[in-house]
Amino acid sequence: MEKFKKLQSAAIPLPIEEVDTDQIIPARFLKATTREGFGDNLFRDWRYGADGSPRQDFILNNPIYGGQILVAGRNFGCGSSREHAAWALYDFGFRVVVSSFFADIFRGNALNNGLLPVQVSESFLAAIFSAIEADPKASFLVDLEAQLFTIQATGQSEGFDIDPYKKTCMLNGYDDIDFLLNMREKIEAFEQKNS
Amino acid sequence: MGKTLFDKIWDAHVAHPVEGGMDVFYIDRHFIHEVTSPQAFDGLRQRNIPVFRPEKTIATADHNVPTRDQHLPIQEALSRFQVDKLTENCEAFGVRLYGLGHPYQGIVHVIGPELGLTQPGMTIVCGDSHTSTHGAFGCIAFGIGTSQVEQVLATQCLLQKKPKRMRITVEGVLPAGVLSKDIILYIISQLSASGGTGHFVEYAGSAIHSLSMEARMTICNMSIEMGARGGLIAPDEKAIEYVRGREFAPQGKAFEEAAARWRTLYSDEDAVFDTEYHFRAEDIEPMVTYGTNPGMGMGVSQSIPKPPSKGNAQTFMKSLDYMGFQPGQKLVGRAVNYVFIGSCTNSRIEDLRLAAAFVKGKKKANNVYAMIVPGSKQVEKQAKAEGLDQVFREAGFDFREPGCSACLGMNEDKVPKGEYCVSTSNRNFEGRQGPGARTILASPLTAAAAAVAGKIVDVRQGLQEAP
Ligand code: SF4
């Protein structure tokens, strides 16, 4: 997993609530057996028409907006457990997703793939959307060490929570699996005791 | 202070507590399928490590498989590739596979319980969010991502933080025509699609315990649709009897010993939950959804609500636009051209019996294409033994072979753009059943009735008119 410490970037606004994993990556694109390439079909049915042509009204097709931060409405990532949703966002180039609320499995999947979920208050989320509305190129600073998200144009910032263990993983690029593999003896002892 | 059922099972599975609140959490049963496992096996290959406890993982092919001519090679190249990959991985890593053609093949959450692989008190995971289904037996069962599939393959454990506990109690007697699917759609409509986030839910109360095991599975199945990690129900004698005698259940003396343990699995009277809700069975009607998340449901006699004053009215209207509905409308009487009875929510033998009993001697409406997809090979076999397939065929329904099918439209079973489908599955997300498809979630009874009437009907009316 890639390390994440700090990111300064513009952001892409998606002010829709309950964005589910079937929107992020529709099931019919889950047929690949590797982790790469899902970015092409990120938000497929919002991004492209039935004939495959880009939909001009969808934000990812608007060249004014860019950056590695996606800002979305509450309950982002609800629905299926498909990690492909996190892979697609990452593969497309996002490193941070901001919302006022994340679905549990999505949050876990994102963290396992170097995609940082930043949960902020409804009012701060609204402030971020306003900042982008005022200037599509507005820049934001995500500081994982300090657990702080800053709207640079106004200087407003808000702290965000992250599990301390997960924070260490993100900062150092560690996977859970490395940790668990080191626990093998403890796991075997547990099995012995319970057999 | 007493313990909740959830805490009893959780605490018994902490292999090692990690500082900072995470636990190394031991998994008893791991189910895998073709879509969310290939990258996990590749991870093992890259690390050059084996599957740690291969006997605890069971694989099946379900998400991507065709539901016709399963004896023939899969036509669609990418699906075939994925299913072949699963076979190859299972062979290479020594994992038991119930693939296409195997008498035990089926939707992963249908086969676990029917084979007795799902037993009270277990911890169960699968790379699929509806793993919560197994909670009906008093298990901690939840969906995981592919990275976690790899972790379980490699260590039989996950790093987990204990979620909060919620209890939802439903007391009373269900009105005629109201099924367990209606209970859960009702609960989600009350709590919203995110109302359970961060929680594990215990379902309790007389209305829940009056249900059959299969009906309980329908309830636990949809826990994820209110954002909960999972749902579970304390195992009672009904649960124990359901497990008895099944292929992989303990047998003889071992079963009696296990059953004695299972009888200790309940929430103590003084156990405290972080959140509690109470509902009355009598308040529940047959439910239908009108929007694009499972929280947007209503009693079939109700009208679509107005956009919420607080919260995002824009999201609400976007959802209604997609569905082609207006606030204030009723759905009863609306024509629908597709009906899907299947998925891990409602494809068990009882669901098929219920639908068949309604359909028997009737014909589907001319405008409707109706499809029955049994949840597993065993369900299919049983349905045939009881002649249900005949009943469906005579009524003009298409009786298919097992798989996830139109629940997620990964195979060719899709609902065309703009068409309405009354579906017994669990998600009415945009495009879930195919690009542009409009899904109305309902019980198998409401779905069967819609197929016959060619429109949405209140099944209670038919029940009253019957002599
Ligand atoms: S039937 Fe649908 S919800 Fe159930 S496991 Fe298959 S795809 Fe998932």
XYZ file of C-alpha atoms and ligand atoms in Angstrom:
670
model
C 0.000 0.000 0.000
C 1.164 3.536 -0.793
C 2.056 5.846 2.109
C -0.159 8.828 2.810
C 0.982 11.804 4.848
C -0.232 15.062 3.384
C -2.100 16.080 0.280
C -2.710 19.492 -1.185
C -5.137 19.394 -4.064
C -8.232 20.804 -5.709
C -11.405 18.774 -5.189
C -14.260 17.419 -7.278
C -17.730 17.985 -5.804
C -20.442 15.319 -5.936
C -23.196 16.740 -3.746
C -25.342 13.610 -3.861
C -26.285 11.542 -0.809
C -26.352 7.762 -0.525
C -23.890 7.205 -3.350
C -23.875 3.400 -3.372
C -21.180 1.051 -4.581
C -23.284 0.058 -7.607
C -22.976 3.674 -8.785
C -19.274 3.835 -8.018
C -18.638 0.687 -10.026
C -21.588 -1.205 -11.559
C -21.567 -4.992 -11.096
C -21.146 -5.748 -14.768
C -17.644 -4.283 -14.568
C -16.525 -6.560 -11.755
C -15.335 -9.309 -14.034
C -11.651 -8.455 -13.942
C -9.433 -10.591 -11.752
C -6.802 -7.946 -11.000
C -7.060 -4.712 -9.000
C -6.142 -2.358 -11.804
C -8.137 -0.655 -14.510
C -11.409 -0.118 -12.620
C -10.984 3.669 -12.835
C -12.164 3.568 -16.452
C -15.593 2.490 -15.276
C -15.794 4.631 -12.156
C -19.343 6.077 -11.962
C -19.862 4.434 -15.349
C -23.600 5.027 -15.763
C -23.427 8.622 -14.542
C -20.342 9.339 -16.611
C -21.285 7.777 -19.939
C -24.488 7.434 -21.925
C -25.784 4.076 -23.118
C -23.829 4.552 -26.357
C -20.580 5.115 -24.444
C -20.373 8.853 -25.071
C -19.418 11.037 -22.097
C -22.348 12.819 -20.451
C -21.577 16.508 -20.451
C -23.626 17.121 -17.313
C -21.565 14.801 -15.123
C -18.919 16.438 -12.999
C -16.053 14.092 -13.878
C -16.509 15.111 -17.516
C -16.240 18.801 -16.741
C -12.657 19.921 -17.375
C -13.021 22.845 -14.960
C -12.848 20.411 -12.053
C -9.931 18.242 -11.098
C -7.824 17.020 -8.222
C -7.291 13.993 -6.058
C -10.060 14.734 -3.552
C -13.668 13.690 -4.040
C -16.243 15.499 -1.908
C -19.595 13.697 -1.646
C -22.880 13.803 0.261
C -23.666 11.686 3.309
C -23.631 7.883 3.489
C -21.068 7.555 0.741
C -20.219 3.983 -0.263
C -23.337 2.260 1.030
C -24.330 -1.077 -0.419
C -22.133 -3.912 -1.479
C -18.820 -4.975 0.035
C -17.069 -4.825 -3.326
C -13.569 -3.480 -2.747
C -13.639 -2.696 -6.460
C -15.326 0.593 -5.445
C -12.233 1.680 -3.537
C -9.963 0.356 -6.296
C -11.911 2.307 -8.937
C -11.659 5.589 -7.017
C -7.983 5.025 -6.384
C -7.291 3.927 -9.937
C -9.023 7.042 -11.251
C -6.618 9.109 -9.177
C -8.466 9.949 -5.967
C -6.508 9.689 -2.725
C -9.080 11.255 -0.380
C -12.875 11.027 -0.187
C -14.667 13.554 1.992
C -18.217 13.039 3.220
C -20.279 13.717 6.309
C -20.855 9.984 6.715
C -19.362 6.778 5.313
C -20.766 3.284 5.114
C -18.711 0.943 7.321
C -17.472 -1.590 4.786
C -16.510 1.091 2.292
C -14.554 2.954 4.933
C -12.614 -0.207 5.777
C -11.977 -1.050 2.139
C -10.750 2.475 1.422
C -8.342 2.379 4.346
C -7.006 -0.971 3.189
C -6.117 0.553 -0.164
C -4.497 3.862 0.667
C -7.640 5.891 -0.008
C -8.284 8.155 2.969
C -11.927 8.616 4.059
C -12.294 12.000 5.770
C -15.530 12.377 7.698
C -16.510 15.985 8.437
C -19.551 17.692 9.906
C -22.531 18.592 7.686
C -21.747 22.290 8.090
C -18.089 21.870 7.187
C -19.080 19.747 4.197
C -21.329 22.589 3.076
C -18.407 25.020 3.500
C -16.248 22.811 1.271
C -18.944 22.730 -1.412
C -19.262 26.533 -1.234
C -15.505 26.965 -1.562
C -15.514 24.858 -4.740
C -18.536 26.731 -6.055
C -16.713 30.024 -5.515
C -13.589 28.700 -7.200
C -13.489 25.333 -8.956
C -9.714 25.339 -8.558
C -9.890 25.998 -4.808
C -7.197 24.135 -2.984
C -7.512 21.983 0.125
C -4.972 20.546 2.497
C -5.364 17.111 4.042
C -2.912 16.503 6.854
C -3.168 12.951 8.156
C -0.542 13.378 10.869
C -2.481 16.302 12.361
C -5.872 14.788 11.326
C -6.868 18.110 9.864
C -8.699 19.142 6.690
C -8.221 22.773 5.641
C -10.051 24.930 3.122
C -7.069 27.010 2.063
C -9.016 29.908 0.555
C -10.723 30.702 3.865
C -8.327 29.085 6.295
C -11.235 27.164 7.860
C -10.245 23.749 9.067
C -11.804 20.800 10.816
C -10.296 17.791 12.521
C -11.259 14.268 11.507
C -11.169 10.924 13.291
C -9.207 7.901 12.272
C -8.470 4.737 14.187
C -4.912 5.105 15.596
C -3.838 1.740 14.209
C -5.243 2.568 10.775
C -3.501 5.920 10.891
C -0.145 4.236 11.464
C -0.890 1.893 8.556
C -1.706 4.769 6.201
C 1.287 6.854 7.263
C 3.669 3.950 6.758
C 1.952 2.098 3.959
C 1.366 -1.055 6.054
C -1.351 -3.598 5.326
C -3.394 -5.447 7.967
C -2.136 -8.659 6.496
C 1.453 -7.925 7.520
C 0.260 -7.361 11.051
C -1.842 -10.521 11.093
C 0.898 -12.694 9.653
C 3.060 -11.646 12.574
C 0.304 -12.857 14.899
C 0.374 -16.437 13.632
C 1.682 -17.888 16.889
C -0.994 -16.170 18.916
C -3.621 -17.374 16.472
C -2.383 -20.950 16.712
C -2.400 -20.740 20.499
C -5.998 -19.551 20.361
C -6.933 -22.480 18.129
C -5.270 -24.947 20.506
C -7.139 -23.553 23.459
C -10.465 -23.789 21.649
C -10.116 -27.164 20.003
C -23.767 -6.438 34.001
C -25.093 -9.055 31.610
C -23.797 -9.639 28.129
C -25.556 -9.307 24.828
C -25.695 -12.295 22.498
C -23.359 -10.400 20.227
C -20.791 -9.852 22.982
C -20.875 -13.497 24.015
C -19.965 -14.639 20.517
C -17.513 -11.815 19.893
C -15.603 -12.300 23.122
C -15.243 -16.017 22.455
C -13.527 -15.252 19.149
C -10.927 -12.699 20.190
C -7.685 -14.530 19.464
C -5.681 -11.579 20.688
C -6.670 -8.086 21.795
C -4.509 -5.414 20.215
C -3.738 -2.196 21.982
C -5.860 0.699 20.791
C -9.153 -1.188 20.538
C -8.680 -3.569 17.629
C -9.026 -7.309 18.088
C -7.447 -10.154 16.192
C -10.787 -11.758 15.493
C -11.011 -15.463 14.674
C -13.230 -16.653 11.836
C -14.903 -20.066 11.977
C -16.304 -20.161 8.449
C -15.201 -18.365 5.359
C -17.282 -18.444 2.192
C -15.853 -17.267 -1.093
C -17.176 -16.776 -4.614
C -15.753 -16.004 -8.030
C -16.070 -12.201 -8.040
C -14.357 -11.011 -4.864
C -11.709 -13.721 -4.426
C -9.292 -13.768 -7.402
C -7.271 -10.753 -6.236
C -7.041 -12.293 -2.760
C -5.538 -15.523 -4.095
C -3.122 -13.478 -6.181
C -2.051 -11.739 -2.987
C -1.202 -15.116 -1.434
C 0.783 -16.037 -4.525
C 2.748 -12.805 -4.358
C 3.621 -13.489 -0.747
C 4.188 -17.125 -1.489
C 2.017 -18.308 1.397
C -0.632 -21.059 1.554
C -4.210 -20.875 2.776
C -3.781 -21.173 6.535
C -6.840 -23.347 7.286
C -8.187 -24.515 3.940
C -10.880 -26.704 5.537
C -12.578 -23.583 6.946
C -13.123 -21.959 3.565
C -15.882 -23.070 1.183
C -16.242 -21.768 -2.354
C -19.130 -21.624 -4.783
C -19.820 -19.940 -8.122
C -22.925 -17.792 -7.989
C -22.612 -14.097 -8.867
C -21.593 -14.416 -12.449
C -23.088 -17.687 -13.608
C -25.746 -18.097 -16.291
C -29.100 -19.420 -15.073
C -29.786 -21.472 -18.177
C -27.893 -24.439 -19.583
C -25.469 -24.630 -16.709
C -24.266 -27.984 -18.027
C -22.773 -26.187 -21.050
C -19.593 -24.085 -20.995
C -20.321 -20.473 -19.973
C -20.896 -18.426 -23.114
C -19.779 -15.054 -21.861
C -15.974 -15.006 -21.986
C -15.269 -12.776 -18.971
C -17.684 -14.673 -16.746
C -16.205 -17.966 -17.845
C -12.743 -16.654 -17.108
C -13.724 -15.609 -13.605
C -15.419 -18.922 -12.824
C -12.463 -20.871 -14.246
C -10.125 -18.765 -12.146
C -12.047 -19.759 -9.017
C -11.741 -23.439 -9.923
C -8.049 -23.032 -10.581
C -7.480 -21.170 -7.299
C -9.437 -23.692 -5.253
C -7.466 -26.553 -6.756
C -4.136 -24.814 -6.235
C -4.868 -23.872 -2.619
C -6.866 -26.925 -1.529
C -10.181 -25.165 -0.981
C -13.467 -27.089 -1.247
C -15.500 -25.850 -4.229
C -19.151 -26.344 -5.064
C -18.904 -25.093 -8.604
C -21.325 -25.209 -11.492
C -22.778 -28.667 -11.901
C -22.130 -29.658 -8.284
C -25.278 -30.743 -6.417
C -24.429 -28.262 -3.626
C -23.808 -25.227 -5.853
C -25.895 -22.131 -5.218
C -25.934 -18.623 -3.833
C -23.362 -18.579 -1.092
C -25.818 -17.445 1.600
C -28.333 -20.082 0.633
C -25.977 -23.050 0.636
C -24.277 -22.310 3.989
C -27.409 -22.845 6.057
C -28.869 -25.643 3.931
C -25.682 -27.705 4.214
C -25.386 -27.157 7.954
C -22.134 -25.253 7.430
C -23.761 -22.351 9.238
C -24.193 -23.135 12.931
C -25.126 -21.071 15.988
C -22.336 -19.228 17.753
C -20.044 -19.143 14.736
C -18.204 -16.243 13.214
C -18.751 -16.218 9.467
C -17.403 -13.898 6.783
C -17.581 -13.691 3.010
C -16.615 -11.120 0.425
C -20.243 -10.192 0.074
C -22.253 -7.774 2.162
C -25.260 -10.084 2.564
C -23.233 -12.475 4.678
C -25.411 -11.049 7.440
C -27.982 -13.676 6.315
C -26.252 -16.318 8.444
C -26.991 -14.246 11.547
C -30.427 -15.886 11.597
C -28.738 -18.808 13.375
C -27.170 -16.644 16.061
C -23.867 -16.083 14.296
C -21.698 -13.037 13.934
C -21.695 -12.942 10.157
C -20.641 -9.997 8.047
C -19.374 -8.985 4.638
C -15.748 -8.098 3.986
C -13.650 -6.614 1.197
C -11.191 -8.527 -0.929
C -8.148 -7.425 1.116
C -9.863 -9.006 4.084
C -10.649 -12.158 2.122
C -6.903 -12.405 1.661
C -6.328 -11.857 5.384
C -8.727 -14.639 6.316
C -7.206 -16.982 3.758
C -3.748 -16.193 5.138
C -4.464 -16.198 8.879
C -8.111 -17.211 9.510
C -8.370 -13.859 11.297
C -9.306 -10.235 10.744
C -8.405 -7.084 12.600
C -11.701 -5.779 13.861
C -12.985 -3.129 16.144
C -16.058 -4.143 18.081
C -19.101 -2.342 16.666
C -21.920 -0.932 18.764
C -24.922 -3.072 19.617
C -28.457 -2.325 18.560
C -31.578 -4.275 19.401
C -34.704 -4.110 17.285
C -37.692 -5.704 18.933
C -40.819 -6.556 16.976
C -43.704 -7.734 19.103
C -47.130 -8.953 18.105
C -48.762 -10.950 15.348
C -48.184 -10.265 11.667
C -51.318 -9.493 9.662
C -52.244 -11.943 6.876
C -50.291 -11.331 3.682
C -47.395 -9.679 5.535
C -44.127 -11.600 5.365
C -40.700 -11.304 6.937
C -39.544 -9.343 3.881
C -42.171 -6.756 4.749
C -40.908 -6.583 8.332
C -37.380 -5.770 7.264
C -38.414 -3.335 4.521
C -40.583 -1.630 7.110
C -37.755 -1.419 9.641
C -35.381 0.028 7.043
C -37.991 2.550 5.909
C -38.252 3.684 9.532
C -34.518 3.816 10.292
C -33.266 4.845 6.806
C -30.517 3.314 4.697
C -27.888 4.521 7.146
C -29.782 4.106 10.428
C -27.770 1.079 11.518
C -24.290 2.270 10.596
C -21.629 1.337 13.120
C -23.923 -1.216 14.758
C -24.532 -4.910 14.845
C -28.249 -5.573 15.237
C -30.008 -8.192 17.304
C -33.598 -8.832 16.202
C -35.823 -9.884 19.046
C -39.437 -10.137 20.087
C -42.367 -12.464 19.573
C -42.934 -11.523 15.937
C -39.336 -12.439 15.077
C -39.311 -15.725 16.976
C -42.619 -16.757 15.422
C -40.895 -16.797 12.030
C -39.433 -19.858 10.346
C -35.653 -20.040 9.968
C -35.855 -19.167 6.307
C -38.000 -16.125 7.053
C -35.485 -15.069 9.690
C -32.715 -15.285 7.117
C -34.596 -12.768 4.966
C -34.566 -10.308 7.875
C -30.898 -10.733 8.779
C -29.993 -10.645 5.079
C -31.109 -7.037 4.713
C -29.423 -5.690 7.860
C -26.741 -4.214 5.642
C -29.397 -2.169 3.819
C -29.757 0.050 6.871
C -25.996 0.320 7.079
C -25.545 -2.198 9.911
C -22.553 -4.524 9.805
C -24.839 -7.455 10.397
C -27.863 -8.769 12.209
C -28.477 -11.787 14.360
C -31.231 -13.624 16.179
C -30.778 -15.701 19.312
C -30.916 -19.392 18.378
C -34.029 -21.089 19.768
C -35.253 -24.674 19.398
C -36.411 -23.877 15.856
C -32.865 -22.913 14.922
C -31.396 -26.001 16.548
C -33.885 -28.303 14.820
C -33.149 -26.665 11.477
C -29.473 -27.497 11.809
C -30.025 -31.062 13.073
C -29.232 -33.746 10.543
C -27.809 -31.442 7.888
C -24.816 -32.658 5.921
C -22.070 -30.769 7.740
C -23.756 -30.316 11.119
C -22.326 -32.238 14.052
C -23.976 -35.650 14.332
C -25.218 -37.786 17.240
C -23.659 -37.051 20.615
C -21.583 -34.216 19.188
C -24.782 -32.539 18.056
C -26.379 -32.760 21.499
C -23.255 -31.243 23.040
C -23.240 -28.460 20.499
C -26.957 -27.840 21.011
C -26.394 -27.489 24.758
C -23.835 -24.769 23.992
C -26.141 -23.089 21.519
C -28.854 -22.849 24.163
C -26.623 -20.490 26.165
C -26.561 -18.010 23.290
C -28.961 -15.210 24.147
C -28.743 -11.679 25.479
C -28.845 -11.647 29.261
C -31.805 -9.862 30.746
C -29.707 -7.019 32.112
C -27.586 -6.673 28.982
C -27.380 -3.107 27.713
C -27.574 -2.088 24.066
C -26.187 1.139 22.642
C -29.399 1.685 20.686
C -32.859 0.135 20.920
C -35.953 0.293 18.730
C -39.390 -1.213 19.200
C -41.967 -1.946 16.531
C -45.382 -3.592 16.462
C -46.105 -6.326 13.930
C -49.686 -5.082 13.560
C -48.436 -1.788 12.105
C -46.748 -3.488 9.186
C -48.321 -3.722 5.716
C -47.032 -5.450 2.611
C -44.183 -3.144 1.578
C -42.935 -1.764 -1.729
C -40.055 0.578 -2.440
C -40.515 3.684 -4.540
C -36.961 5.046 -4.697
C -33.380 4.006 -5.293
C -32.292 2.908 -1.869
C -33.920 0.306 0.360
C -34.815 2.950 2.930
C -37.274 4.444 0.434
C -40.061 1.985 1.141
C -43.713 2.320 2.131
C -46.789 0.274 2.868
C -48.399 -0.711 -0.421
C -51.562 1.282 0.390
C -49.566 4.469 1.087
C -48.570 7.327 -1.196
C -45.028 8.340 -2.046
C -44.001 10.965 0.513
C -43.079 14.565 -0.216
C -39.388 15.470 -0.447
C -37.915 15.702 3.044
C -37.713 19.209 4.462
C -34.529 18.405 6.283
C -31.895 16.442 4.464
C -31.290 16.442 0.790
C -34.479 17.041 -1.188
C -32.366 17.075 -4.337
C -31.179 13.513 -3.794
C -34.747 12.469 -3.066
C -36.083 14.023 -6.281
C -33.202 12.612 -8.322
C -34.219 9.227 -7.054
C -37.915 9.696 -7.922
C -36.962 11.022 -11.361
C -34.965 7.900 -11.998
C -37.964 5.801 -11.012
C -40.381 7.950 -13.019
C -42.499 8.607 -9.933
C -43.926 11.738 -8.321
C -44.400 12.611 -4.661
C -47.946 11.862 -3.555
C -48.497 9.037 -6.051
C -49.752 5.608 -5.113
C -48.076 2.569 -6.605
C -51.032 0.199 -6.437
C -52.346 -0.290 -9.947
C -49.113 0.692 -11.672
C -48.172 -1.597 -14.527
C -44.943 -3.569 -14.240
C -43.455 -5.682 -17.000
C -40.867 -7.683 -15.059
C -40.974 -9.823 -11.963
C -37.926 -11.438 -10.392
C -38.290 -13.988 -7.611
C -34.849 -14.980 -6.425
C -31.652 -13.752 -4.693
C -30.197 -14.611 -1.299
C -33.065 -12.661 0.260
C -35.951 -14.749 -1.107
C -34.991 -17.808 -3.147
C -35.337 -20.575 -0.607
C -37.807 -23.394 -0.826
C -40.336 -21.660 1.438
C -40.258 -18.576 -0.777
C -40.885 -20.709 -3.836
C -43.668 -22.636 -2.088
C -45.337 -19.401 -1.099
C -45.164 -17.941 -4.577
C -46.276 -21.238 -6.137
C -49.249 -21.519 -3.805
C -50.400 -18.096 -4.952
C -49.730 -18.698 -8.628
C -51.241 -22.182 -8.833
C -54.050 -22.337 -11.333
C -53.494 -18.738 -12.415
C -51.671 -17.264 -15.388
C -49.173 -14.474 -15.448
C -50.350 -11.288 -17.134
C -49.476 -10.929 -20.818
C -47.348 -7.842 -20.302
C -45.127 -9.511 -17.718
C -41.943 -11.499 -18.001
C -41.652 -13.383 -14.725
C -38.607 -15.275 -13.642
C -38.031 -17.682 -10.775
C -34.418 -18.336 -9.869
C -33.960 -20.894 -7.089
C -31.183 -20.085 -4.630
C -29.351 -23.364 -4.973
C -29.210 -26.716 -6.705
C -30.818 -28.248 -3.639
C -33.665 -25.745 -3.665
C -34.129 -26.418 -7.362
C -34.210 -30.162 -6.754
C -36.698 -29.842 -3.919
C -38.910 -27.496 -5.950
C -38.964 -30.035 -8.759
C -39.713 -32.879 -6.366
C -42.732 -30.915 -5.147
C -43.810 -30.036 -8.675
C -43.398 -26.311 -8.087
C -41.478 -25.867 -11.329
C -44.531 -27.255 -13.126
C -46.853 -24.869 -11.314
C -44.681 -21.937 -12.343
C -44.315 -23.094 -15.926
C -48.050 -23.624 -16.304
C -48.562 -20.083 -15.092
C -46.135 -18.848 -17.731
C -43.156 -18.174 -15.451
C -39.593 -18.890 -16.487
C -38.066 -21.361 -14.023
C -34.289 -21.020 -14.105
C -31.166 -22.609 -12.645
C -29.524 -21.244 -9.466
C -27.400 -18.118 -9.166
C -27.516 -14.454 -8.188
C -29.018 -13.626 -11.563
C -31.031 -10.436 -11.894
C -30.269 -9.432 -8.304
C -27.171 -7.684 -9.587
C -27.293 -8.246 -13.325
C -23.744 -9.506 -13.726
C -24.843 -12.264 -16.058
C -27.313 -11.853 -18.925
C -30.356 -11.728 -16.618
C -30.964 -7.994 -16.781
C -33.978 -5.748 -16.692
C -34.050 -3.370 -19.695
C -33.670 0.379 -19.350
C -36.710 2.200 -18.043
C -38.647 -0.987 -17.242
C -40.163 -1.641 -13.822
C -39.315 -4.859 -12.059
C -40.948 -6.075 -8.879
C -38.068 -7.925 -7.308
C -37.629 -10.035 -4.191
C -33.964 -9.073 -4.020
C -32.473 -6.575 -1.610
C -31.257 -3.539 -3.533
C -33.140 -1.045 -5.638
C -30.069 1.010 -6.487
C -29.929 2.749 -9.847
C -28.893 0.263 -12.482
C -28.601 -2.618 -10.030
C -30.674 -4.939 -12.242
C -29.237 -3.525 -15.451
C -28.474 -0.014 -16.745
C -31.563 2.154 -16.357
C -33.630 -0.642 -14.747
C -36.203 0.424 -12.156
C -36.479 -1.903 -9.199
C -39.386 -2.146 -6.785
C -38.459 -4.340 -3.840
C -41.191 -6.501 -2.364
C -41.983 -9.853 -0.772
C -42.304 -13.041 -2.851
C -46.066 -12.890 -2.353
C -46.360 -9.312 -3.600
C -44.047 -10.203 -6.494
C -46.090 -13.254 -7.472
C -49.273 -11.192 -7.288
C -47.720 -8.495 -9.491
C -46.817 -11.126 -12.074
C -50.377 -12.383 -12.218
C -52.024 -8.950 -12.207
C -49.460 -7.251 -14.452
C -49.407 -4.418 -11.963
C -48.721 -3.699 -8.335
C -51.446 -4.991 -6.080
C -52.193 -5.114 -2.390
C -52.105 -8.839 -1.686
C -54.303 -8.397 1.355
C -57.265 -7.598 -0.872
C -57.065 -10.906 -2.702
C -56.808 -12.657 0.624
C -59.996 -11.010 1.867
C -61.952 -11.804 -1.275
C -60.975 -15.455 -1.204
C -63.761 -17.628 0.174
S -28.146 -12.791 -4.596
Fe -27.625 -10.649 -4.840
S -27.272 -9.868 -2.833
Fe -27.261 -12.083 -2.701
S -25.131 -12.686 -2.824
Fe -25.966 -12.702 -4.877
S -25.588 -10.670 -5.700
Fe -25.284 -10.537 -3.513
